[in-house]
Short mmCIF file of C-alpha atoms in Angstrom, two decimals:
data_model
loop_
_atom_site.label_atom_id
_atom_site.label_comp_id
_atom_site.label_asym_id
_atom_site.label_seq_id
_atom_site.Cartn_x
_atom_site.Cartn_y
_atom_site.Cartn_z
CA MET A 141 -36.47 32.86 -1.62
CA ILE A 142 -33.45 32.79 0.68
CA TYR A 143 -34.11 29.07 1.35
CA GLN A 144 -34.20 28.37 -2.39
CA ILE A 145 -30.98 30.27 -3.00
CA ASN A 146 -29.24 28.37 -0.20
CA ARG A 147 -30.59 25.07 -1.54
CA ILE A 148 -29.31 25.87 -5.06
CA ALA A 149 -25.94 26.86 -3.63
CA LYS A 150 -25.73 23.57 -1.76
CA ILE A 151 -26.63 21.62 -4.89
CA LEU A 152 -24.02 23.53 -6.90
CA GLY A 153 -21.49 23.01 -4.17
CA LEU A 154 -22.20 19.30 -4.09
CA GLY A 155 -21.92 19.24 -7.86
CA LEU A 156 -18.52 20.89 -7.69
CA VAL A 157 -17.39 18.39 -5.07
CA LEU A 158 -18.58 15.48 -7.19
CA LEU A 159 -16.92 17.02 -10.23
CA ALA A 160 -13.66 17.36 -8.29
CA LEU A 161 -13.88 13.75 -7.14
CA SER A 162 -14.60 12.59 -10.68
CA TRP A 163 -11.62 14.60 -11.92
CA GLN A 164 -9.38 13.04 -9.27
CA GLU A 165 -10.56 9.55 -10.20
CA ALA A 166 -10.02 10.28 -13.88
CA GLN A 167 -6.53 11.52 -13.13
CA ALA A 168 -5.72 8.35 -11.19
CA GLN A 169 -7.07 6.18 -13.98
CA LYS A 170 -5.16 8.19 -16.54
CA GLN A 171 -1.95 8.00 -14.52
CA PHE A 172 -1.98 4.26 -13.91
CA GLY A 173 -4.04 3.06 -16.86
CA ASP A 174 -5.24 -0.50 -16.27
CA LEU A 175 -2.50 -1.13 -13.69
CA ALA A 176 -4.29 0.32 -10.67
CA GLU A 177 -7.18 2.44 -9.46
CA GLY A 178 -7.97 4.30 -6.27
CA PRO A 179 -8.00 5.24 -3.53
CA TYR A 180 -11.77 5.07 -3.16
CA ASP A 181 -14.11 6.94 -0.87
CA ARG A 182 -15.26 3.53 0.28
CA LEU A 183 -13.76 0.21 -0.79
CA VAL A 184 -15.19 -3.04 0.55
CA ILE A 185 -13.40 -6.39 0.48
CA ARG A 186 -15.97 -9.07 1.17
CA ASN A 187 -15.60 -12.51 2.66
CA ALA A 188 -11.83 -12.48 3.20
CA MET A 189 -9.92 -14.72 5.57
CA VAL A 190 -7.56 -12.47 7.53
CA ILE A 191 -3.97 -13.18 8.56
CA PRO A 192 -3.60 -10.30 11.04
CA GLY A 193 0.20 -9.93 10.93
CA HIS A 194 0.93 -10.20 14.66
CA GLY A 195 1.59 -13.94 14.52
CA GLY A 196 -1.94 -15.11 15.23
CA PRO A 197 -3.73 -17.61 12.98
CA PRO A 198 -6.22 -16.70 10.23
CA VAL A 199 -9.64 -15.50 11.30
CA GLY A 200 -12.79 -14.78 9.37
CA PRO A 201 -14.24 -14.39 6.97
CA TYR A 202 -14.50 -10.63 7.32
CA ASP A 203 -15.95 -7.79 5.32
CA ILE A 204 -13.26 -5.09 5.40
CA VAL A 205 -14.15 -1.44 4.82
CA ILE A 206 -11.46 0.92 3.54
CA GLU A 207 -12.08 4.65 3.32
CA GLY A 208 -9.40 6.52 1.43
CA ASP A 209 -6.09 5.08 2.62
CA LYS A 210 -7.31 3.69 5.98
CA ILE A 211 -9.01 0.53 7.19
CA THR A 212 -12.09 1.77 9.03
CA ARG A 213 -14.14 -1.35 9.81
CA MET A 214 -13.74 -5.12 9.98
CA ILE A 215 -17.08 -6.87 10.16
CA PRO A 216 -17.22 -10.61 10.91
CA PHE A 217 -19.27 -12.39 8.27
CA ASP A 218 -21.40 -15.20 9.65
CA PRO A 219 -21.89 -17.76 6.86
CA VAL A 220 -24.48 -19.65 8.93
CA THR A 221 -26.99 -16.80 8.75
CA ALA A 222 -25.77 -15.34 5.46
CA GLU A 223 -28.33 -17.02 3.23
CA ARG A 224 -31.25 -15.98 5.43
CA ARG A 225 -29.90 -12.47 5.99
CA GLY A 226 -28.86 -11.79 2.41
CA ASP A 227 -26.66 -8.87 1.41
CA ALA A 228 -28.98 -6.17 2.70
CA ASN A 229 -27.00 -5.56 5.88
CA ARG A 230 -23.53 -5.99 4.42
CA PRO A 231 -21.38 -2.90 3.82
CA THR A 232 -21.32 -1.41 0.35
CA GLY A 233 -19.04 1.07 -1.33
CA ASP A 234 -17.71 2.57 -4.56
CA ARG A 235 -16.04 -0.76 -5.27
CA ILE A 236 -16.63 -4.22 -3.86
CA ILE A 237 -14.04 -7.00 -4.19
CA ASP A 238 -15.24 -10.55 -3.67
CA ALA A 239 -12.49 -12.27 -1.69
CA THR A 240 -14.18 -15.63 -1.26
CA GLY A 241 -11.52 -18.33 -0.95
CA LYS A 242 -8.76 -15.75 -0.63
CA TYR A 243 -6.57 -14.57 2.22
CA ILE A 244 -5.72 -11.01 3.12
CA MET A 245 -2.70 -9.93 5.16
CA PRO A 246 -0.57 -6.82 5.68
CA GLY A 247 1.71 -5.78 2.84
CA LEU A 248 5.31 -6.91 3.09
CA ILE A 249 7.86 -4.44 4.46
CA ASP A 250 11.19 -4.97 2.69
CA LEU A 251 13.70 -2.98 4.72
CA HIS A 252 16.61 -3.26 2.29
CA GLY A 253 16.96 -3.47 -1.48
CA HIS A 254 18.65 -1.74 -4.39
CA LEU A 255 17.55 0.44 -7.31
CA ARG A 256 20.81 -0.03 -9.25
CA GLN A 257 21.46 2.22 -12.22
CA GLU A 258 20.28 2.90 -15.76
CA PRO A 259 19.41 1.28 -18.11
CA MET A 260 17.22 -0.69 -15.70
CA PRO A 261 14.03 1.36 -15.25
CA LEU A 262 12.78 2.04 -11.75
CA GLU A 263 9.27 0.95 -12.75
CA TYR A 264 10.69 -2.51 -13.36
CA ILE A 265 11.72 -2.73 -9.70
CA TYR A 266 8.62 -1.07 -8.28
CA TYR A 267 6.19 -3.23 -10.26
CA LEU A 268 7.91 -6.49 -9.34
CA LYS A 269 7.95 -5.46 -5.70
CA LEU A 270 4.27 -4.52 -5.69
CA ALA A 271 3.23 -7.63 -7.61
CA HIS A 272 4.88 -9.74 -4.93
CA GLY A 273 3.23 -7.92 -2.06
CA VAL A 274 5.77 -5.27 -1.02
CA THR A 275 3.99 -2.09 0.07
CA THR A 276 6.89 -0.55 2.04
CA PHE A 277 10.48 -0.57 0.81
CA GLY A 278 13.89 0.61 2.01
CA PRO A 279 15.89 1.34 -1.15
CA ALA A 280 19.61 1.99 -1.03
CA SER A 281 20.56 5.33 -2.55
CA ASP A 282 22.29 3.80 -5.57
CA ARG A 283 21.40 6.82 -7.70
CA GLY A 284 22.12 9.36 -4.98
CA VAL A 285 20.28 10.16 -1.78
CA GLU A 286 18.54 13.22 -3.24
CA TYR A 287 17.24 11.11 -6.13
CA ALA A 288 16.02 8.43 -3.71
CA MET A 289 14.27 10.98 -1.50
CA GLU A 290 12.49 12.53 -4.49
CA GLU A 291 11.27 9.07 -5.53
CA ALA A 292 10.07 8.55 -1.96
CA ARG A 293 8.13 11.83 -2.06
CA LEU A 294 6.51 10.91 -5.37
CA ALA A 295 5.53 7.50 -4.00
CA ASP A 296 4.15 9.06 -0.82
CA ARG A 297 1.89 11.31 -2.92
CA ASN A 298 1.04 8.36 -5.20
CA GLU A 299 2.28 10.28 -8.22
CA ILE A 300 4.14 7.12 -9.18
CA LEU A 301 3.02 3.53 -8.70
CA ALA A 302 5.54 2.34 -6.15
CA PRO A 303 5.78 1.13 -2.54
CA THR A 304 6.10 3.66 0.25
CA MET A 305 9.83 4.22 0.59
CA TYR A 306 12.28 4.87 3.42
CA PRO A 307 15.60 5.36 1.60
CA LEU A 308 18.86 4.30 3.19
CA TRP A 309 21.30 7.03 4.22
CA SER A 310 24.94 6.56 5.15
CA TRP A 311 26.22 8.40 8.21
CA GLY A 312 26.78 12.03 7.22
CA SER A 313 25.14 11.79 3.77
CA GLY A 314 23.82 15.05 2.41
CA LEU A 315 25.90 17.19 4.78
CA ASP A 316 28.82 19.40 3.90
CA TYR A 317 31.20 18.15 6.58
CA ASP A 318 34.62 16.60 6.13
CA GLU A 319 35.53 13.15 7.38
CA VAL A 320 37.31 14.51 10.44
CA PHE A 321 34.14 16.30 11.62
CA LEU A 322 31.94 13.27 10.85
CA SER A 323 34.30 11.01 12.82
CA ASN A 324 34.15 13.02 16.03
CA PRO A 325 31.65 11.42 18.46
CA GLU A 326 30.94 14.82 20.03
CA ASN A 327 29.43 15.97 16.73
CA ALA A 328 27.02 13.02 16.45
CA PRO A 329 23.93 14.83 17.88
CA ARG A 330 24.34 17.71 15.44
CA ILE A 331 24.92 15.40 12.47
CA ALA A 332 21.92 13.21 13.27
CA LYS A 333 19.66 16.23 13.79
CA GLU A 334 20.63 17.79 10.46
CA MET A 335 20.19 14.47 8.66
CA ALA A 336 16.72 14.05 10.19
CA GLU A 337 15.79 17.57 9.07
CA GLN A 338 16.60 16.48 5.51
CA GLY A 339 14.32 13.46 5.82
CA ALA A 340 16.75 10.70 6.83
CA HIS A 341 15.01 7.89 8.70
CA GLN A 342 17.10 4.77 8.01
CA VAL A 343 20.76 5.55 8.68
CA TYR A 344 23.46 2.97 8.05
CA LEU A 345 26.60 2.91 10.17
CA ASN A 346 28.77 0.59 8.06
CA GLY A 347 31.41 3.22 7.41
CA ILE A 348 31.98 4.07 11.07
CA ALA A 349 32.20 0.52 12.45
CA TRP A 350 35.94 1.08 12.93
CA ASN A 351 35.29 3.11 16.09
CA GLN A 352 33.05 1.88 18.93
CA GLU A 353 32.65 5.29 20.59
CA LEU A 354 31.60 6.95 17.34
CA PHE A 355 29.29 4.04 16.46
CA LYS A 356 27.44 4.29 19.78
CA ALA A 357 27.20 8.08 19.62
CA ALA A 358 25.71 7.89 16.12
CA ALA A 359 23.25 5.10 17.00
CA ASP A 360 22.03 7.01 20.06
CA ALA A 361 21.73 10.32 18.23
CA VAL A 362 19.77 8.91 15.29
CA TRP A 363 17.35 7.18 17.66
CA GLU A 364 16.84 10.37 19.67
CA ASN A 365 15.93 12.14 16.42
CA GLY A 366 13.23 9.59 15.60
CA GLY A 367 15.23 7.44 13.17
CA VAL A 368 16.63 3.94 13.10
CA THR A 369 20.09 2.58 12.37
CA GLY A 370 21.32 -0.49 10.56
CA VAL A 371 24.70 -2.01 9.99
CA HIS A 372 26.22 -4.38 7.47
CA ILE A 373 29.37 -5.02 9.48
CA PRO A 374 32.24 -4.98 6.97
CA PRO A 375 34.52 -8.01 7.45
CA SER A 376 37.42 -5.56 7.59
CA TYR A 377 35.92 -4.10 10.80
CA THR A 378 34.70 -7.22 12.63
CA SER A 379 37.84 -7.16 14.79
CA VAL A 380 36.50 -3.86 16.18
CA ILE A 381 32.74 -4.43 16.17
CA ASP A 382 31.17 -7.85 15.85
CA ALA A 383 27.42 -8.54 16.03
CA VAL A 384 27.24 -8.60 19.82
CA ASP A 385 29.24 -5.35 19.98
CA ALA A 386 26.90 -3.69 17.48
CA ALA A 387 23.87 -4.79 19.50
CA ARG A 388 25.42 -3.56 22.76
CA LEU A 389 26.27 -0.21 21.18
CA GLY A 390 22.62 0.36 20.26
CA VAL A 391 22.21 -0.28 16.53
CA THR A 392 18.57 -0.97 15.61
CA PHE A 393 19.17 -3.91 13.28
CA ILE A 394 22.00 -6.02 11.94
CA LEU A 395 21.88 -6.98 8.28
CA HIS A 396 23.06 -10.09 6.50
CA HIS A 397 25.33 -12.64 8.20
CA TYR A 398 28.43 -10.61 9.04
CA GLY A 399 29.63 -10.42 12.62
CA TYR A 400 27.68 -13.37 14.05
CA GLY A 401 30.22 -16.13 13.57
CA GLU A 402 32.95 -13.67 14.52
CA SER A 403 31.18 -13.05 17.86
CA SER A 404 31.76 -16.70 18.82
CA LEU A 405 35.38 -17.18 17.71
CA ASP A 406 37.97 -18.58 20.10
CA ARG A 407 40.25 -15.70 19.08
CA ALA A 408 39.64 -12.02 18.34
CA VAL A 409 39.96 -12.30 14.54
CA GLN A 410 39.12 -14.73 11.78
CA ASP A 411 41.93 -16.91 10.44
CA TYR A 412 42.24 -15.23 7.04
CA PRO A 413 44.49 -16.77 4.35
CA ARG A 414 47.83 -15.05 3.95
CA ASP A 415 46.94 -13.71 0.50
CA TYR A 416 43.53 -12.35 1.60
CA ASN A 417 42.51 -9.00 0.15
CA PHE A 418 39.17 -7.53 1.26
CA ASP A 419 38.85 -5.62 -2.01
CA ASN A 420 39.02 -8.89 -3.95
CA GLU A 421 35.37 -9.96 -3.78
CA ASN A 422 36.18 -13.56 -4.60
CA HIS A 423 38.30 -13.61 -1.44
CA ARG A 424 35.76 -11.61 0.55
CA PHE A 425 32.75 -13.81 -0.07
CA ARG A 426 34.68 -17.07 0.13
CA GLU A 427 35.98 -16.21 3.59
CA ALA A 428 32.61 -14.82 4.68
CA GLY A 429 31.36 -18.39 4.31
CA ARG A 430 34.37 -20.01 5.94
CA VAL A 431 34.12 -18.00 9.14
CA TRP A 432 31.05 -20.08 10.06
CA GLN A 433 33.32 -23.16 10.05
CA GLU A 434 35.55 -21.44 12.61
CA ALA A 435 32.61 -20.45 14.79
CA ASN A 436 32.21 -22.01 18.22
CA ARG A 437 28.77 -23.57 17.68
CA GLU A 438 27.89 -23.94 21.35
CA ARG A 439 28.86 -20.35 22.15
CA LEU A 440 27.10 -19.02 19.03
CA LEU A 441 23.77 -20.71 19.69
CA GLY A 442 23.91 -20.02 23.42
CA GLU A 443 25.82 -17.01 24.73
CA VAL A 444 25.78 -15.03 21.46
CA ALA A 445 22.08 -15.64 20.79
CA ASP A 446 21.19 -14.70 24.38
CA SER A 447 23.28 -11.51 24.21
CA LEU A 448 21.66 -10.39 20.95
CA VAL A 449 18.22 -10.91 22.48
CA ALA A 450 19.15 -9.12 25.69
CA TYR A 451 20.43 -6.04 23.87
CA GLY A 452 17.18 -5.80 21.84
CA VAL A 453 18.70 -5.69 18.37
CA PHE A 454 16.63 -6.72 15.35
CA MET A 455 18.01 -9.39 13.03
CA GLN A 456 17.54 -8.77 9.28
CA PRO A 457 19.01 -11.83 7.53
CA THR A 458 18.52 -11.16 3.76
CA GLN A 459 19.40 -14.81 3.09
CA VAL A 460 18.11 -14.75 -0.47
CA VAL A 461 20.88 -12.53 -1.79
CA TYR A 462 23.59 -15.02 -0.76
CA GLU A 463 21.83 -18.21 -1.82
CA ALA A 464 23.67 -18.29 -5.15
CA ASN A 465 26.83 -19.03 -3.16
CA ARG A 466 25.61 -22.52 -2.31
CA ASP A 467 24.47 -23.42 -5.86
CA ILE A 468 25.51 -20.97 -8.57
CA ILE A 469 24.05 -23.03 -11.44
CA ARG A 470 20.64 -23.05 -9.79
CA ALA A 471 20.79 -19.29 -9.32
CA GLN A 472 21.74 -18.67 -12.95
CA SER A 473 18.99 -20.93 -14.31
CA LEU A 474 15.95 -19.87 -12.30
CA PRO A 475 12.86 -20.15 -14.53
CA TRP A 476 11.88 -16.47 -14.33
CA HIS A 477 15.15 -15.11 -15.75
CA GLU A 478 14.08 -15.47 -19.38
CA LYS A 479 10.81 -13.55 -19.07
CA TYR A 480 11.20 -11.39 -15.99
CA THR A 481 14.88 -10.67 -15.24
CA HIS A 482 16.03 -7.49 -16.95
CA GLN A 483 19.03 -7.87 -19.26
CA ALA A 484 20.98 -5.19 -17.41
CA LEU A 485 20.56 -7.15 -14.19
CA ILE A 486 21.72 -10.37 -15.86
CA GLU A 487 24.83 -8.64 -17.16
CA TRP A 488 25.60 -7.21 -13.72
CA ASN A 489 25.15 -10.67 -12.17
CA LEU A 490 27.43 -12.54 -14.56
CA PRO A 491 30.98 -13.27 -13.32
CA ASP A 492 32.95 -10.05 -13.66
CA PRO A 493 35.48 -8.50 -11.24
CA ALA A 494 34.34 -5.06 -12.40
CA TYR A 495 30.94 -5.31 -10.67
CA HIS A 496 30.05 -5.62 -7.00
CA GLY A 497 28.47 -8.98 -6.20
CA SER A 498 29.69 -10.63 -9.43
CA PHE A 499 32.42 -12.70 -7.81
CA HIS A 500 31.63 -16.20 -9.13
CA TYR A 501 34.48 -16.19 -11.64
CA ASP A 502 36.45 -18.71 -9.56
CA TRP A 503 33.76 -20.36 -7.47
CA THR A 504 34.39 -23.99 -6.64
CA SER A 505 32.40 -26.95 -5.34
CA ASP A 506 34.27 -26.57 -2.08
CA ASP A 507 33.04 -22.96 -1.85
CA GLU A 508 29.47 -24.13 -2.39
CA GLN A 509 29.84 -26.79 0.31
CA THR A 510 31.21 -24.14 2.67
CA TRP A 511 28.13 -22.01 2.07
CA TYR A 512 25.77 -24.97 2.53
CA GLU A 513 27.31 -25.47 5.95
CA ALA A 514 27.15 -21.72 6.62
CA TYR A 515 23.43 -21.66 5.83
CA ASP A 516 22.80 -24.55 8.20
CA LEU A 517 24.48 -22.79 11.13
CA TRP A 518 23.15 -19.35 10.16
CA GLY A 519 19.63 -20.81 10.06
CA ASP A 520 20.14 -22.42 13.45
CA LEU A 521 21.17 -19.02 14.86
CA ILE A 522 18.09 -17.33 13.39
CA TYR A 523 15.93 -20.06 14.91
CA GLU A 524 17.55 -19.82 18.36
CA PHE A 525 17.42 -16.02 18.34
CA ASN A 526 13.72 -16.09 17.48
CA LYS A 527 12.94 -18.88 19.97
CA ARG A 528 14.64 -16.99 22.81
CA GLY A 529 12.57 -13.85 22.19
CA GLY A 530 14.60 -11.99 19.58
CA THR A 531 12.86 -10.10 16.79
CA VAL A 532 13.54 -11.16 13.21
CA ALA A 533 12.79 -8.51 10.58
CA TYR A 534 12.72 -8.78 6.79
CA GLY A 535 14.79 -7.55 3.87
CA THR A 536 16.17 -8.94 0.62
CA ASP A 537 19.12 -6.82 -0.56
CA ASP A 538 17.88 -7.84 -4.00
CA ASN A 539 18.95 -6.70 -7.43
CA TYR A 540 22.29 -8.29 -6.59
CA ILE A 541 23.75 -11.81 -6.94
CA TRP A 542 20.92 -13.30 -9.02
CA ALA A 543 18.22 -12.12 -6.61
CA THR A 544 15.60 -10.73 -8.99
CA PRO A 545 13.32 -8.22 -7.23
CA GLY A 546 9.91 -9.47 -6.21
CA PHE A 547 10.68 -13.14 -6.72
CA SER A 548 13.38 -12.82 -4.10
CA ASN A 549 10.83 -11.41 -1.66
CA ILE A 550 8.93 -14.69 -1.64
CA ARG A 551 12.10 -16.77 -1.65
CA GLU A 552 13.29 -14.88 1.44
CA LEU A 553 10.12 -16.00 3.24
CA GLN A 554 10.86 -19.59 2.23
CA LEU A 555 14.41 -19.35 3.54
CA LEU A 556 13.21 -18.00 6.88
CA ARG A 557 10.86 -20.98 7.02
CA GLU A 558 13.87 -23.20 6.25
CA SER A 559 15.49 -21.96 9.46
CA GLY A 560 12.70 -23.64 11.43
CA MET A 561 10.60 -20.58 12.20
CA HIS A 562 6.85 -21.22 11.98
CA THR A 563 5.19 -19.81 8.88
CA LEU A 564 3.13 -17.47 11.06
CA GLU A 565 6.39 -16.18 12.56
CA VAL A 566 7.85 -15.79 9.08
CA LEU A 567 4.91 -13.65 7.94
CA LYS A 568 5.09 -11.64 11.16
CA SER A 569 8.77 -10.92 10.48
CA ALA A 570 7.88 -9.41 7.10
CA THR A 571 4.99 -7.32 8.43
CA HIS A 572 4.59 -6.34 12.09
CA ASN A 573 8.22 -6.98 13.08
CA SER A 574 9.57 -4.89 10.22
CA ALA A 575 7.12 -2.11 11.02
CA LYS A 576 8.53 -2.15 14.56
CA ALA A 577 12.07 -2.08 13.19
CA LEU A 578 11.18 1.09 11.25
CA ARG A 579 9.27 2.57 14.21
CA ILE A 580 6.06 2.78 12.16
CA GLU A 581 4.17 -0.04 13.89
CA ASP A 582 1.38 2.32 14.94
CA LYS A 583 0.23 2.76 11.34
CA THR A 584 1.15 -0.28 9.25
CA GLY A 585 2.07 -3.95 9.55
CA LEU A 586 -1.30 -5.17 10.88
CA VAL A 587 -4.80 -5.69 9.47
CA ARG A 588 -6.80 -3.57 11.89
CA PRO A 589 -9.14 -0.57 11.81
CA GLY A 590 -7.15 2.64 11.96
CA TYR A 591 -4.17 1.17 10.12
CA GLU A 592 -3.10 2.10 6.63
CA ALA A 593 -4.71 0.15 3.82
CA ASP A 594 -1.48 -1.59 2.83
CA LEU A 595 -2.71 -5.11 2.15
CA ILE A 596 -2.26 -8.10 -0.11
CA LEU A 597 -5.02 -10.43 -1.33
CA ILE A 598 -3.70 -13.94 -2.00
CA ASP A 599 -5.30 -16.77 -3.98
CA GLY A 600 -4.91 -19.43 -1.30
CA SER A 601 -3.40 -19.51 2.15
CA PRO A 602 0.34 -18.77 2.38
CA LEU A 603 0.30 -20.82 5.58
CA TYR A 604 -0.42 -23.86 3.43
CA ASN A 605 2.15 -22.91 0.80
CA LEU A 606 4.29 -19.78 0.73
CA ARG A 607 4.73 -20.30 -3.00
CA PHE A 608 1.11 -19.22 -3.43
CA MET A 609 2.57 -15.70 -3.08
CA TYR A 610 4.71 -15.88 -6.23
CA SER A 611 3.22 -14.00 -9.16
CA PHE A 612 2.90 -17.31 -10.99
CA GLY A 613 1.23 -18.99 -8.00
CA ALA A 614 1.77 -22.69 -7.42
CA VAL A 615 0.33 -25.96 -8.66
CA THR A 616 -2.19 -27.52 -6.29
CA LEU A 617 -5.34 -29.65 -6.30
CA ASP A 618 -8.99 -28.60 -6.27
CA GLU A 619 -11.76 -30.40 -4.38
CA ASP A 620 -12.01 -32.96 -7.18
CA ASN A 621 -8.26 -33.67 -7.13
CA ASN A 622 -7.70 -31.86 -10.42
CA MET A 623 -4.43 -29.96 -10.73
CA TYR A 624 -4.52 -26.23 -11.31
CA ARG A 625 -2.24 -23.24 -10.77
CA THR A 626 -3.22 -20.56 -8.28
CA ARG A 627 -3.16 -16.87 -9.23
CA GLY A 628 -0.59 -15.59 -6.75
CA ILE A 629 -1.23 -12.25 -5.08
CA VAL A 630 -4.26 -11.07 -7.03
CA HIS A 631 -4.26 -7.51 -5.69
CA THR A 632 -1.74 -5.52 -3.75
CA ILE A 633 -3.45 -2.57 -2.06
CA LYS A 634 -1.18 0.35 -1.23
CA ASP A 635 -2.62 3.46 0.43
CA GLY A 636 -6.06 2.19 -0.61
CA ILE A 637 -5.05 1.94 -4.28
CA VAL A 638 -6.08 -1.42 -5.74
CA ILE A 639 -3.34 -2.77 -8.00
CA ASN A 640 -3.94 -5.35 -10.70
CA ASN A 641 -0.89 -7.51 -10.25
CA ASP A 642 -1.37 -9.52 -13.44
CA LYS A 643 -1.18 -6.28 -15.42
CA LEU A 644 1.98 -5.26 -13.57
CA MET A 645 3.62 -8.52 -14.57
CA GLU A 646 2.60 -8.00 -18.20
CA GLU A 647 4.30 -4.62 -18.12
CA VAL A 648 7.42 -6.13 -16.52
CA ALA A 649 7.54 -8.79 -19.24
CA ARG A 650 7.31 -6.06 -21.89
CA MET A 651 10.23 -4.15 -20.36
CA VAL A 652 12.35 -7.29 -20.12
CA LYS A 653 11.60 -8.35 -23.69
CA GLU A 654 12.65 -4.92 -24.91
CA SER A 655 15.87 -5.11 -22.86
CA LYS A 656 16.85 -8.41 -24.52
CA GLU A 657 16.38 -7.41 -28.14
CA GLY A 658 19.51 -8.32 -30.11
CA VAL A 659 21.21 -9.89 -27.10
CA GLY A 660 23.19 -13.08 -27.68
CA SER A 661 24.56 -15.77 -25.41
CA ASN A 662 26.67 -15.23 -22.32
CA ILE A 663 29.25 -17.21 -20.39
CA ALA A 664 26.58 -18.78 -18.16
CA ASN A 665 24.01 -19.94 -20.73
CA ASP A 666 26.14 -20.52 -23.84
CA PRO A 667 26.62 -24.29 -23.29
CA PHE A 668 22.87 -24.84 -23.07
CA LEU A 669 21.54 -22.93 -26.07
CA ILE A 670 20.14 -24.97 -28.94
CA GLU A 671 21.95 -24.21 -32.16
CA GLU A 672 19.74 -23.29 -35.10
CA ASP A 673 20.24 -25.13 -38.41
#
């Protein structure tokens, strides 16, 4: 009798467990609809070629087992014996994805981007990021650091469909200290500790680049509290801290292009025009290109590159956000703007002195030529830095200057390739290197058992063509030389949740269409619209 009672109790208990699991699955399906499902008790991806993320070439095919949010097994699949062996000995699970002909790699880690403001919905940004392979994201706190941290918590619990987020904090954000206190280097350990207690992990030091002692104290203190620091060196401060200075003082990574050319100058400051005003963005971005013409090329690609490597700083170029400077008409006419660029973003990008990054209201052919030359030398520096042992990380700074989120993630990869880096190095920069830059390389950035199930499944090898990673894929040939378009990243898998990227893009298109209802022409497209009879 006791045995029967225990057996019934076990059956009931198992039933309750199964009921709970079914309820959780139903909740996930209800929350994300047809956009995504998971995580699963056991998800199997069969017959995938693996790009591991550490710079090595593809290997496989593999059967990959994912349990919950972790990769647990990677089983080499031997096609020679497959027909004789059959599927009997292959792993099974709650869901099996056939990845034949597809490539799997770690999710992209975009260290720097922007959420902007209403009326652009956050889902618009998150879905475009996910559909283009971003599983980890560093959003600037455009809507306030508390808002950004709450979004990060929701994403961490998968209560929203979004990448894992490490929001960007400015030095002293969230603390009730005045500027005098925040500017005292002796207070840096206390400030960094209190910021860390509030969840700060990425801390930006832009605002304190006017003082080398304070900059170093802050960089050291944030690191000691488990965080990382970044700097976009303001041109107004490059006379105090250039890129080599920032690296020497211990910053984790340097963003964008500022401070590099300045590190190689034959004088201490750039030769600014007499009417220069940093707060005039047309001036600011024009001269940010011209400084590369003043740079001492030999010193830049030799002594400066060697110093940056020696100090161990990470380089985070974000080239895509400045590409409009070398061809503004191309940037304004990219084919995805009509269907996938939100109207609010278009309006913020149009020439207008009232908005940051909208400085093309007096942009000349000479300015574009300056930026073409700047990109050539900037790319050479990236190449030399990487070749000499430096670590290139990955970010986009998108949602500014005609860099539409998601699309700009793939374009950034192409621009890194343009510098001369090997495609395997490019993919490593966006995965393993960026995980190292965030100090999370023990859990993400590689395809290995024990790592988080943050993966992307691509229709075709990105080593053959990086454009295979765009949501619209790329035109190529099949075995019979017939043209067809690949499917892009078919699934992004974040924390073991399988995302249907085609459905995400449908939802993005719906949001964009709604944003453009009743909208007329603008100063950029007006000359090219066809007049109706």
